[in-house]
């Protein structure tokens, strides 16, 4: 697909908008170029023309040689617009909807954090005005506007628990038993990298100690711990115990509200590991089926069975876990609305404390994308999410965090639902970007937030790949040693 921009610099938003409608197309952005002859390609063109007293906007869409166009004058200040970007996107959006017959539920809103946007609009001008902006300026459906508001209300009481000097700790374990076809994480399969794990655990424990020193010297209060990946339970029980012992030895956990470990793949869960986690104070685990459809599991290369999901869940309950999350993905290849409804029915029947409903994101580095596997359509995903939302609300789960990703099928969203009182503080805090996160492990990103709440933040990234993280670990520790200085600088804002 070609995206041609004439006299306007808005390629970032307009490209995201085109991708909503044509997720599998490679989009070539041509600035101030001519419209190429297009029989086989789709071309979108946006143009700004200066007129006597203002700006005229034109959008054209050429598909299979057939052109449609729309034009209008830019209205400065409409919905607080400071420039023509939104109105130009709106013009092109109308053409894209007409051409494809698909009306994205989030309209032209392409941002990752719609809940945060809604909250700031409500705080500024009240709910009625905020709804108008969502629905009339961004063309968000009433159902999604309501979902954002409901999520905002549920996350509010969690965010109130943030302490000015509070922080959360993230620990990354970038190893998995095998690689899922939709995955784009820097996660290494154990088959290839098992020999790295002992050295990785050694380095990780050192970095956790260094993070603990930084937190102590800054008098920060640890409020939550999240061990994610990858699949942390790819480690042996003994390796996980070493990591969790390093956390206990390095931090004061007396104010810590939750310790989560992603036991993501049911095929990595054992009684020994579960008991070990409980003994080290883990309060919450995630067991992630993604789907309960055998053929879908097979299509996406998750090498576990539906029965293993059920067994892992029951094993965790029997061990004593009373806070279990389960992740699902809508839109996977080979799935259908009926299949996804069955997955939802089977997972809700287990009654986990929280259920996170993701929408498939078509990342370029995933096998699904590279092999050209067909995901579900945007319309099918919409049906899946509608069913999930209704069933979960009826069952007493409430949405409490929500985010979107680029290349997410149908422009939809990921939503964390939880039973009241079982929401994860960490998830809400990370989504709101309002709390400092000290992060350890390959690919982990530390985020330091100004304690004043000014919104100012700084990030420090670790090396992406485990072998780099291990071989250049001195540099990792040097970066951790800078946390104190950077945080103190931020404290002056
Ligand atoms: S378990 Fe998660 S991190 Fe690991 S390969 Fe699958 S999707 Fe990627």
Short mmCIF file of C-alpha atoms and ligand atoms in Angstrom, two decimals:
data_model
loop_
_atom_site.label_atom_id
_atom_site.label_comp_id
_atom_site.label_asym_id
_atom_site.label_seq_id
_atom_site.Cartn_x
_atom_site.Cartn_y
_atom_site.Cartn_z
CA UNK A 1 0.00 0.00 0.00
CA UNK A 2 1.21 3.53 -0.77
CA UNK A 3 0.55 6.40 1.58
CA UNK A 4 1.24 9.64 -0.21
CA UNK A 5 1.54 12.82 1.82
CA UNK A 6 1.37 16.17 0.10
CA UNK A 7 2.20 19.26 2.14
CA UNK A 8 1.65 17.53 5.44
CA UNK A 9 3.95 15.77 7.90
CA UNK A 10 1.40 13.44 9.53
CA UNK A 11 2.82 10.13 8.37
CA UNK A 12 2.91 8.65 11.89
CA UNK A 13 -0.85 8.86 12.59
CA UNK A 14 -1.92 8.30 8.98
CA UNK A 15 0.23 5.21 8.63
CA UNK A 16 -1.26 3.75 11.80
CA UNK A 17 -4.71 4.54 10.44
CA UNK A 18 -4.04 2.75 7.14
CA UNK A 19 -2.65 -0.24 9.01
CA UNK A 20 -5.93 -0.55 10.92
CA UNK A 21 -7.68 -1.33 7.66
CA UNK A 22 -4.87 -3.18 5.89
CA UNK A 23 -2.92 -4.92 8.68
CA UNK A 24 -1.03 -7.27 6.40
CA UNK A 25 0.06 -4.66 3.84
CA UNK A 26 3.53 -3.20 3.74
CA UNK A 27 2.91 0.56 3.78
CA UNK A 28 5.24 2.72 1.68
CA UNK A 29 5.14 6.32 2.78
CA UNK A 30 5.86 8.77 -0.06
CA UNK A 31 6.31 12.38 1.00
CA UNK A 32 5.29 15.01 -1.54
CA UNK A 33 5.34 12.41 -4.29
CA UNK A 34 2.93 11.84 -7.13
CA UNK A 35 0.25 9.22 -6.98
CA UNK A 36 1.64 6.22 -8.84
CA UNK A 37 -0.54 4.41 -11.38
CA UNK A 38 -2.22 1.72 -9.36
CA UNK A 39 -4.00 -1.24 -10.71
CA UNK A 40 -2.58 -3.75 -8.31
CA UNK A 41 -1.86 -1.55 -5.30
CA UNK A 42 -3.91 0.45 -2.86
CA UNK A 43 -2.92 4.09 -2.57
CA UNK A 44 -4.08 6.63 -0.03
CA UNK A 45 -3.21 10.26 -0.57
CA UNK A 46 -3.68 13.18 1.82
CA UNK A 47 -3.04 16.74 0.84
CA UNK A 48 -3.17 20.17 2.48
CA UNK A 49 -3.61 23.26 0.30
CA UNK A 50 -3.23 26.81 1.56
CA UNK A 51 -6.18 28.97 0.56
CA UNK A 52 -6.72 32.72 1.06
CA UNK A 53 -7.54 32.56 4.74
CA UNK A 54 -7.03 28.95 5.71
CA UNK A 55 -6.23 25.37 4.80
CA UNK A 56 -8.13 23.05 2.49
CA UNK A 57 -7.83 19.28 3.09
CA UNK A 58 -8.13 16.56 0.45
CA UNK A 59 -8.05 12.76 0.86
CA UNK A 60 -8.07 10.23 -1.98
CA UNK A 61 -8.14 6.47 -1.97
CA UNK A 62 -7.37 4.38 -5.02
CA UNK A 63 -8.22 0.70 -4.90
CA UNK A 64 -8.17 -1.66 -7.89
CA UNK A 65 -7.95 1.38 -10.14
CA UNK A 66 -11.08 2.93 -8.63
CA UNK A 67 -10.70 6.28 -6.90
CA UNK A 68 -12.78 7.88 -4.16
CA UNK A 69 -12.12 11.30 -2.69
CA UNK A 70 -13.28 13.69 0.00
CA UNK A 71 -12.36 17.27 0.78
CA UNK A 72 -13.20 19.97 3.26
CA UNK A 73 -11.73 23.03 4.96
CA UNK A 74 -9.72 22.66 8.16
CA UNK A 75 -11.53 24.13 11.15
CA UNK A 76 -8.93 25.42 13.65
CA UNK A 77 -9.75 24.71 17.28
CA UNK A 78 -12.49 22.18 16.53
CA UNK A 79 -12.31 19.70 19.45
CA UNK A 80 -9.22 21.64 20.56
CA UNK A 81 -7.34 20.68 17.36
CA UNK A 82 -4.08 22.61 17.22
CA UNK A 83 -3.30 21.46 13.68
CA UNK A 84 -5.07 19.61 10.84
CA UNK A 85 -3.79 16.13 11.79
CA UNK A 86 -6.97 14.73 13.36
CA UNK A 87 -9.31 16.27 10.80
CA UNK A 88 -7.19 15.01 7.92
CA UNK A 89 -7.17 11.52 9.47
CA UNK A 90 -10.95 11.75 9.83
CA UNK A 91 -11.30 12.58 6.14
CA UNK A 92 -9.23 9.58 5.09
CA UNK A 93 -10.98 7.39 7.67
CA UNK A 94 -14.35 8.00 5.99
CA UNK A 95 -12.94 6.75 2.68
CA UNK A 96 -11.32 3.70 4.27
CA UNK A 97 -14.54 2.73 6.04
CA UNK A 98 -16.52 3.06 2.81
CA UNK A 99 -13.97 1.08 0.83
CA UNK A 100 -13.56 -1.80 3.27
CA UNK A 101 -16.99 -1.86 4.94
CA UNK A 102 -15.13 -2.16 8.24
CA UNK A 103 -15.75 0.37 11.00
CA UNK A 104 -13.12 0.06 13.75
CA UNK A 105 -14.65 0.23 17.20
CA UNK A 106 -11.96 2.65 18.37
CA UNK A 107 -12.44 4.84 15.29
CA UNK A 108 -9.38 6.91 14.44
CA UNK A 109 -8.02 6.66 17.96
CA UNK A 110 -4.76 4.79 17.51
CA UNK A 111 -3.16 5.49 20.91
CA UNK A 112 -2.01 2.73 23.19
CA UNK A 113 -3.65 4.06 26.36
CA UNK A 114 -7.22 5.23 25.65
CA UNK A 115 -8.16 5.01 29.34
CA UNK A 116 -5.51 7.55 30.26
CA UNK A 117 -6.75 9.85 27.51
CA UNK A 118 -10.36 9.55 28.65
CA UNK A 119 -9.37 10.27 32.24
CA UNK A 120 -7.50 13.42 31.29
CA UNK A 121 -10.44 14.61 29.15
CA UNK A 122 -12.89 13.98 32.00
CA UNK A 123 -10.64 15.77 34.48
CA UNK A 124 -10.39 18.73 32.13
CA UNK A 125 -13.95 19.18 30.87
CA UNK A 126 -16.22 16.61 32.52
CA UNK A 127 -17.66 13.33 31.31
CA UNK A 128 -20.17 14.67 28.79
CA UNK A 129 -17.54 16.65 26.93
CA UNK A 130 -15.06 13.76 27.11
CA UNK A 131 -17.64 11.41 25.59
CA UNK A 132 -18.22 13.90 22.80
CA UNK A 133 -14.52 14.01 21.99
CA UNK A 134 -14.28 10.21 21.99
CA UNK A 135 -17.38 9.62 19.93
CA UNK A 136 -17.53 12.62 17.61
CA UNK A 137 -13.90 13.61 17.17
CA UNK A 138 -12.35 10.13 17.26
CA UNK A 139 -15.37 8.06 16.17
CA UNK A 140 -15.03 5.65 19.08
CA UNK A 141 -18.12 3.47 19.52
CA UNK A 142 -20.28 3.99 22.58
CA UNK A 143 -19.46 0.46 23.77
CA UNK A 144 -15.69 1.11 23.72
CA UNK A 145 -16.12 4.55 25.31
CA UNK A 146 -18.07 2.87 28.12
CA UNK A 147 -15.45 0.14 28.39
CA UNK A 148 -12.73 2.79 28.80
CA UNK A 149 -14.75 4.62 31.45
CA UNK A 150 -15.58 1.44 33.39
CA UNK A 151 -11.92 0.38 33.28
CA UNK A 152 -10.88 3.83 34.46
CA UNK A 153 -13.21 3.62 37.46
CA UNK A 154 -11.97 0.17 38.41
CA UNK A 155 -8.30 1.07 38.12
CA UNK A 156 -8.77 4.28 40.11
CA UNK A 157 -8.77 2.64 43.52
CA UNK A 158 -5.64 0.68 42.60
CA UNK A 159 -3.75 3.76 41.51
CA UNK A 160 -4.71 5.45 44.78
CA UNK A 161 -2.49 2.91 46.52
CA UNK A 162 0.62 4.26 44.80
CA UNK A 163 2.94 5.78 47.35
CA UNK A 164 5.02 8.84 46.38
CA UNK A 165 8.21 6.89 47.06
CA UNK A 166 6.77 3.57 45.95
CA UNK A 167 8.09 1.38 43.16
CA UNK A 168 7.60 -2.04 41.61
CA UNK A 169 10.20 -4.61 40.67
CA UNK A 170 10.16 -6.47 37.35
CA UNK A 171 12.25 -9.58 36.78
CA UNK A 172 12.57 -10.93 33.25
CA UNK A 173 13.18 -14.57 32.37
CA UNK A 174 13.49 -14.62 28.58
CA UNK A 175 13.33 -18.38 28.10
CA UNK A 176 10.48 -20.59 26.90
CA UNK A 177 10.10 -24.32 26.30
CA UNK A 178 9.37 -23.63 22.61
CA UNK A 179 8.40 -20.64 20.52
CA UNK A 180 4.75 -19.82 19.82
CA UNK A 181 3.97 -18.77 16.25
CA UNK A 182 2.46 -15.40 17.25
CA UNK A 183 5.32 -14.44 19.57
CA UNK A 184 7.54 -11.46 18.91
CA UNK A 185 9.31 -11.32 22.27
CA UNK A 186 13.01 -11.81 22.60
CA UNK A 187 12.40 -15.14 24.14
CA UNK A 188 14.81 -18.01 23.59
CA UNK A 189 13.68 -21.59 23.40
CA UNK A 190 15.28 -23.84 25.95
CA UNK A 191 16.16 -26.28 23.22
CA UNK A 192 18.64 -23.74 21.89
CA UNK A 193 19.75 -21.92 25.01
CA UNK A 194 19.49 -24.26 28.00
CA UNK A 195 23.23 -23.95 28.58
CA UNK A 196 22.86 -20.18 29.15
CA UNK A 197 20.38 -20.47 31.99
CA UNK A 198 22.76 -21.13 34.94
CA UNK A 199 24.95 -18.15 34.03
CA UNK A 200 21.85 -16.07 33.40
CA UNK A 201 20.50 -16.85 36.87
CA UNK A 202 23.86 -15.89 38.42
CA UNK A 203 23.85 -12.54 36.62
CA UNK A 204 20.21 -11.91 37.39
CA UNK A 205 20.76 -12.43 41.11
CA UNK A 206 23.63 -9.91 41.01
CA UNK A 207 21.48 -7.37 39.23
CA UNK A 208 18.64 -7.89 41.73
CA UNK A 209 21.12 -7.17 44.54
CA UNK A 210 22.24 -4.00 42.75
CA UNK A 211 18.62 -2.91 42.30
CA UNK A 212 18.04 -3.55 46.01
CA UNK A 213 21.01 -1.31 46.91
CA UNK A 214 19.65 1.47 44.69
CA UNK A 215 16.19 1.18 46.27
CA UNK A 216 17.62 1.27 49.80
CA UNK A 217 19.83 4.27 49.12
CA UNK A 218 16.83 6.17 47.75
CA UNK A 219 14.51 5.04 50.59
CA UNK A 220 12.02 3.65 48.08
CA UNK A 221 9.17 1.37 49.14
CA UNK A 222 8.61 -1.84 47.20
CA UNK A 223 4.90 -2.21 46.42
CA UNK A 224 4.79 -5.10 43.96
CA UNK A 225 6.97 -7.68 42.23
CA UNK A 226 6.33 -9.18 38.82
CA UNK A 227 8.34 -12.01 37.33
CA UNK A 228 7.55 -12.30 33.64
CA UNK A 229 9.15 -13.39 30.43
CA UNK A 230 9.29 -15.53 28.43
CA UNK A 231 8.12 -18.19 30.80
CA UNK A 232 9.73 -17.94 34.25
CA UNK A 233 8.67 -21.49 35.11
CA UNK A 234 10.99 -22.69 32.36
CA UNK A 235 13.61 -22.45 35.14
CA UNK A 236 13.99 -25.39 37.46
CA UNK A 237 12.48 -25.15 40.95
CA UNK A 238 15.97 -24.62 42.32
CA UNK A 239 16.81 -21.81 39.87
CA UNK A 240 13.55 -20.02 40.57
CA UNK A 241 14.19 -20.37 44.28
CA UNK A 242 17.58 -18.68 43.88
CA UNK A 243 16.02 -15.73 42.05
CA UNK A 244 13.21 -15.32 44.59
CA UNK A 245 15.66 -15.68 47.47
CA UNK A 246 17.71 -12.86 45.94
CA UNK A 247 14.56 -10.71 45.93
CA UNK A 248 13.81 -11.53 49.57
CA UNK A 249 17.41 -10.83 50.60
CA UNK A 250 17.73 -7.59 48.65
CA UNK A 251 14.44 -5.81 49.34
CA UNK A 252 12.20 -4.95 52.25
CA UNK A 253 8.96 -6.71 51.31
CA UNK A 254 6.93 -5.53 54.31
CA UNK A 255 4.86 -3.09 52.20
CA UNK A 256 4.73 -5.30 49.12
CA UNK A 257 1.12 -5.96 48.10
CA UNK A 258 1.66 -8.74 45.57
CA UNK A 259 4.30 -10.98 44.08
CA UNK A 260 3.30 -12.36 40.67
CA UNK A 261 5.04 -15.10 38.72
CA UNK A 262 3.99 -15.93 35.20
CA UNK A 263 3.74 -19.68 35.01
CA UNK A 264 2.71 -18.95 31.45
CA UNK A 265 2.98 -22.33 29.80
CA UNK A 266 1.00 -25.05 31.56
CA UNK A 267 3.57 -27.61 30.39
CA UNK A 268 6.17 -26.01 32.71
CA UNK A 269 4.09 -26.18 35.88
CA UNK A 270 5.00 -28.82 38.47
CA UNK A 271 3.97 -29.34 42.08
CA UNK A 272 7.54 -28.81 43.21
CA UNK A 273 7.73 -25.43 41.48
CA UNK A 274 4.35 -24.33 42.82
CA UNK A 275 5.30 -25.25 46.38
CA UNK A 276 8.59 -23.41 45.95
CA UNK A 277 6.81 -20.28 44.78
CA UNK A 278 4.43 -20.35 47.74
CA UNK A 279 7.28 -20.80 50.18
CA UNK A 280 8.99 -17.72 48.73
CA UNK A 281 5.90 -15.56 49.20
CA UNK A 282 4.50 -15.58 45.65
CA UNK A 283 0.86 -14.48 45.94
CA UNK A 284 -0.33 -14.58 42.34
CA UNK A 285 0.43 -16.71 39.30
CA UNK A 286 -0.61 -16.66 35.71
CA UNK A 287 -1.41 -19.86 33.83
CA UNK A 288 -1.96 -18.99 30.21
CA UNK A 289 -3.96 -21.24 27.92
CA UNK A 290 -4.42 -18.55 25.19
CA UNK A 291 -7.04 -20.89 23.71
CA UNK A 292 -8.85 -24.06 24.74
CA UNK A 293 -9.17 -25.20 21.12
CA UNK A 294 -6.89 -28.11 20.27
CA UNK A 295 -6.54 -27.18 16.61
CA UNK A 296 -5.71 -23.56 17.47
CA UNK A 297 -3.05 -24.62 19.98
CA UNK A 298 -1.59 -26.76 17.23
CA UNK A 299 -1.80 -23.97 14.63
CA UNK A 300 0.13 -21.53 16.82
CA UNK A 301 2.70 -24.07 17.91
CA UNK A 302 1.95 -24.14 21.60
CA UNK A 303 3.18 -27.53 22.56
CA UNK A 304 0.73 -28.27 25.32
CA UNK A 305 -2.70 -29.77 25.46
CA UNK A 306 -6.03 -28.48 26.71
CA UNK A 307 -5.87 -31.12 29.45
CA UNK A 308 -2.52 -29.74 30.64
CA UNK A 309 -4.18 -26.36 31.17
CA UNK A 310 -6.86 -27.96 33.33
CA UNK A 311 -4.31 -30.04 35.23
CA UNK A 312 -2.00 -27.07 35.88
CA UNK A 313 -4.91 -24.99 37.14
CA UNK A 314 -6.13 -27.71 39.51
CA UNK A 315 -2.58 -28.35 40.69
CA UNK A 316 -2.16 -24.65 41.54
CA UNK A 317 -5.48 -24.56 43.40
CA UNK A 318 -4.56 -27.69 45.34
CA UNK A 319 -1.18 -26.21 46.21
CA UNK A 320 -2.99 -23.23 47.75
CA UNK A 321 -2.96 -20.46 45.13
CA UNK A 322 -6.03 -18.29 45.61
CA UNK A 323 -5.09 -15.70 43.00
CA UNK A 324 -4.69 -17.11 39.50
CA UNK A 325 -4.79 -15.19 36.24
CA UNK A 326 -5.39 -16.80 32.86
CA UNK A 327 -4.45 -15.13 29.56
CA UNK A 328 -6.42 -15.65 26.36
CA UNK A 329 -5.92 -14.38 22.81
CA UNK A 330 -8.75 -13.53 20.42
CA UNK A 331 -8.09 -13.75 16.68
CA UNK A 332 -5.57 -16.60 16.48
CA UNK A 333 -5.35 -18.50 13.17
CA UNK A 334 -7.86 -21.36 12.92
CA UNK A 335 -10.03 -19.90 15.68
CA UNK A 336 -13.66 -18.89 15.16
CA UNK A 337 -16.14 -16.85 17.21
CA UNK A 338 -17.78 -20.14 18.28
CA UNK A 339 -14.41 -21.63 19.24
CA UNK A 340 -13.45 -18.55 21.22
CA UNK A 341 -16.84 -18.55 22.98
CA UNK A 342 -16.16 -22.16 23.98
CA UNK A 343 -12.73 -21.12 25.32
CA UNK A 344 -14.34 -18.35 27.37
CA UNK A 345 -16.99 -20.76 28.71
CA UNK A 346 -14.39 -23.31 29.75
CA UNK A 347 -12.11 -20.77 31.39
CA UNK A 348 -14.87 -18.96 33.27
CA UNK A 349 -16.06 -22.39 34.50
CA UNK A 350 -12.67 -22.76 36.23
CA UNK A 351 -13.37 -19.46 38.02
CA UNK A 352 -9.86 -17.96 38.08
CA UNK A 353 -9.57 -14.64 39.93
CA UNK A 354 -8.58 -12.79 36.79
CA UNK A 355 -8.77 -13.34 33.05
CA UNK A 356 -6.85 -11.23 30.57
CA UNK A 357 -8.36 -11.11 27.11
CA UNK A 358 -5.79 -10.11 24.51
CA UNK A 359 -6.35 -9.51 20.84
CA UNK A 360 -3.80 -10.98 18.48
CA UNK A 361 -1.17 -8.46 17.44
CA UNK A 362 0.38 -9.24 14.05
CA UNK A 363 4.02 -8.51 14.82
CA UNK A 364 6.35 -8.60 11.83
CA UNK A 365 8.88 -10.80 13.62
CA UNK A 366 6.29 -13.46 14.48
CA UNK A 367 6.07 -16.70 12.55
CA UNK A 368 2.38 -16.08 11.84
CA UNK A 369 3.28 -12.89 9.98
CA UNK A 370 6.27 -14.32 8.20
CA UNK A 371 4.46 -17.45 7.09
CA UNK A 372 1.40 -15.48 6.03
CA UNK A 373 -0.96 -17.43 8.31
CA UNK A 374 -4.46 -15.94 8.28
CA UNK A 375 -5.66 -14.52 11.58
CA UNK A 376 -9.37 -13.98 12.18
CA UNK A 377 -10.91 -10.91 10.59
CA UNK A 378 -11.55 -7.68 12.50
CA UNK A 379 -15.28 -8.43 12.43
CA UNK A 380 -14.75 -11.92 13.90
CA UNK A 381 -12.51 -10.53 16.63
CA UNK A 382 -15.16 -7.94 17.45
CA UNK A 383 -17.68 -10.78 17.96
CA UNK A 384 -15.20 -12.67 20.14
CA UNK A 385 -14.55 -9.68 22.37
CA UNK A 386 -18.23 -8.87 22.64
CA UNK A 387 -18.93 -12.39 23.87
CA UNK A 388 -15.99 -12.33 26.28
CA UNK A 389 -16.99 -8.95 27.73
CA UNK A 390 -20.60 -9.98 28.30
CA UNK A 391 -19.74 -13.33 29.83
CA UNK A 392 -17.06 -11.93 32.11
CA UNK A 393 -19.17 -9.03 33.35
CA UNK A 394 -22.07 -11.39 34.01
CA UNK A 395 -19.70 -13.65 35.95
CA UNK A 396 -18.46 -10.85 38.22
CA UNK A 397 -15.12 -10.01 36.57
CA UNK A 398 -14.48 -6.29 36.03
CA UNK A 399 -12.13 -4.63 33.52
CA UNK A 400 -9.34 -2.81 35.36
CA UNK A 401 -6.60 -2.23 32.80
CA UNK A 402 -6.69 -1.83 29.09
CA UNK A 403 -4.15 -1.16 26.39
CA UNK A 404 -3.80 -1.39 22.65
CA UNK A 405 -0.89 -2.34 20.45
CA UNK A 406 0.13 -1.42 16.97
CA UNK A 407 -0.86 -4.10 14.44
CA UNK A 408 -3.56 -5.42 16.75
CA UNK A 409 -6.22 -7.20 14.68
CA UNK A 410 -9.23 -4.97 14.02
CA UNK A 411 -7.62 -2.15 16.01
CA UNK A 412 -9.07 -3.77 19.13
CA UNK A 413 -7.64 -3.93 22.65
CA UNK A 414 -6.27 -6.06 25.48
CA UNK A 415 -8.23 -5.99 28.71
CA UNK A 416 -7.44 -7.35 32.16
CA UNK A 417 -10.60 -8.46 33.98
CA UNK A 418 -10.58 -9.40 37.66
CA UNK A 419 -12.92 -10.23 40.48
CA UNK A 420 -13.23 -7.21 42.81
CA UNK A 421 -10.25 -7.13 45.18
CA UNK A 422 -8.16 -9.42 42.97
CA UNK A 423 -6.88 -6.82 40.52
CA UNK A 424 -3.13 -6.72 40.04
CA UNK A 425 -1.65 -3.47 41.28
CA UNK A 426 1.41 -3.99 39.07
CA UNK A 427 -0.67 -4.19 35.89
CA UNK A 428 -2.57 -1.00 36.67
CA UNK A 429 0.59 0.89 37.66
CA UNK A 430 2.54 -0.11 34.57
CA UNK A 431 -0.31 0.81 32.28
CA UNK A 432 -0.69 4.20 33.88
CA UNK A 433 3.07 4.86 33.61
CA UNK A 434 2.86 6.59 36.96
CA UNK A 435 5.15 4.44 39.08
CA UNK A 436 8.86 3.75 39.05
CA UNK A 437 9.69 0.22 37.89
CA UNK A 438 13.12 -1.19 38.62
CA UNK A 439 13.63 -3.93 36.07
CA UNK A 440 16.20 -6.73 36.03
CA UNK A 441 17.05 -9.26 33.35
CA UNK A 442 17.74 -9.33 29.61
CA UNK A 443 15.51 -6.97 27.66
CA UNK A 444 14.12 -5.41 30.84
CA UNK A 445 13.55 -1.65 30.91
CA UNK A 446 13.83 0.31 34.13
CA UNK A 447 11.48 3.28 34.26
CA UNK A 448 12.15 6.04 36.74
CA UNK A 449 9.21 8.38 37.39
CA UNK A 450 9.56 11.78 39.05
CA UNK A 451 8.08 11.34 42.55
CA UNK A 452 6.34 14.72 42.26
CA UNK A 453 3.87 13.23 39.76
CA UNK A 454 4.99 15.73 37.10
CA UNK A 455 4.96 12.95 34.50
CA UNK A 456 8.68 13.32 33.85
CA UNK A 457 10.36 9.95 33.41
CA UNK A 458 13.65 8.38 32.37
CA UNK A 459 14.32 4.88 31.07
CA UNK A 460 17.35 2.64 31.34
CA UNK A 461 17.40 -0.45 29.12
CA UNK A 462 19.26 -3.70 29.57
CA UNK A 463 20.77 -5.68 26.72
CA UNK A 464 18.10 -7.51 24.78
CA UNK A 465 19.60 -10.96 24.40
CA UNK A 466 20.64 -13.30 27.22
CA UNK A 467 24.14 -13.93 25.83
CA UNK A 468 24.83 -10.17 25.70
CA UNK A 469 23.30 -9.70 29.12
CA UNK A 470 25.70 -12.32 30.49
CA UNK A 471 28.85 -11.39 28.58
CA UNK A 472 28.46 -7.65 29.22
CA UNK A 473 27.08 -7.91 32.71
CA UNK A 474 29.53 -5.40 34.18
CA UNK A 475 27.89 -2.77 31.97
CA UNK A 476 24.46 -3.87 33.17
CA UNK A 477 25.56 -3.35 36.77
CA UNK A 478 27.09 0.03 35.92
CA UNK A 479 23.76 1.14 34.47
CA UNK A 480 21.99 -0.01 37.64
CA UNK A 481 24.46 2.03 39.67
CA UNK A 482 23.21 5.13 37.81
CA UNK A 483 19.65 4.66 39.07
CA UNK A 484 20.32 6.65 42.25
CA UNK A 485 21.76 9.66 40.45
CA UNK A 486 19.05 9.76 37.77
CA UNK A 487 16.24 9.36 40.29
CA UNK A 488 17.65 12.15 42.43
CA UNK A 489 17.77 14.41 39.39
CA UNK A 490 14.14 13.55 38.61
CA UNK A 491 13.20 14.35 42.19
CA UNK A 492 13.93 18.01 41.51
CA UNK A 493 11.13 18.20 38.90
S1 LIG B 1 5.13 -18.64 25.94
FE1 LIG B 1 4.87 -16.44 25.58
S2 LIG B 1 6.93 -15.56 25.51
FE2 LIG B 1 7.10 -17.81 25.25
S3 LIG B 1 7.16 -18.15 23.07
FE3 LIG B 1 5.03 -18.36 23.71
S4 LIG B 1 4.17 -16.30 23.49
FE4 LIG B 1 6.39 -16.07 23.39
#
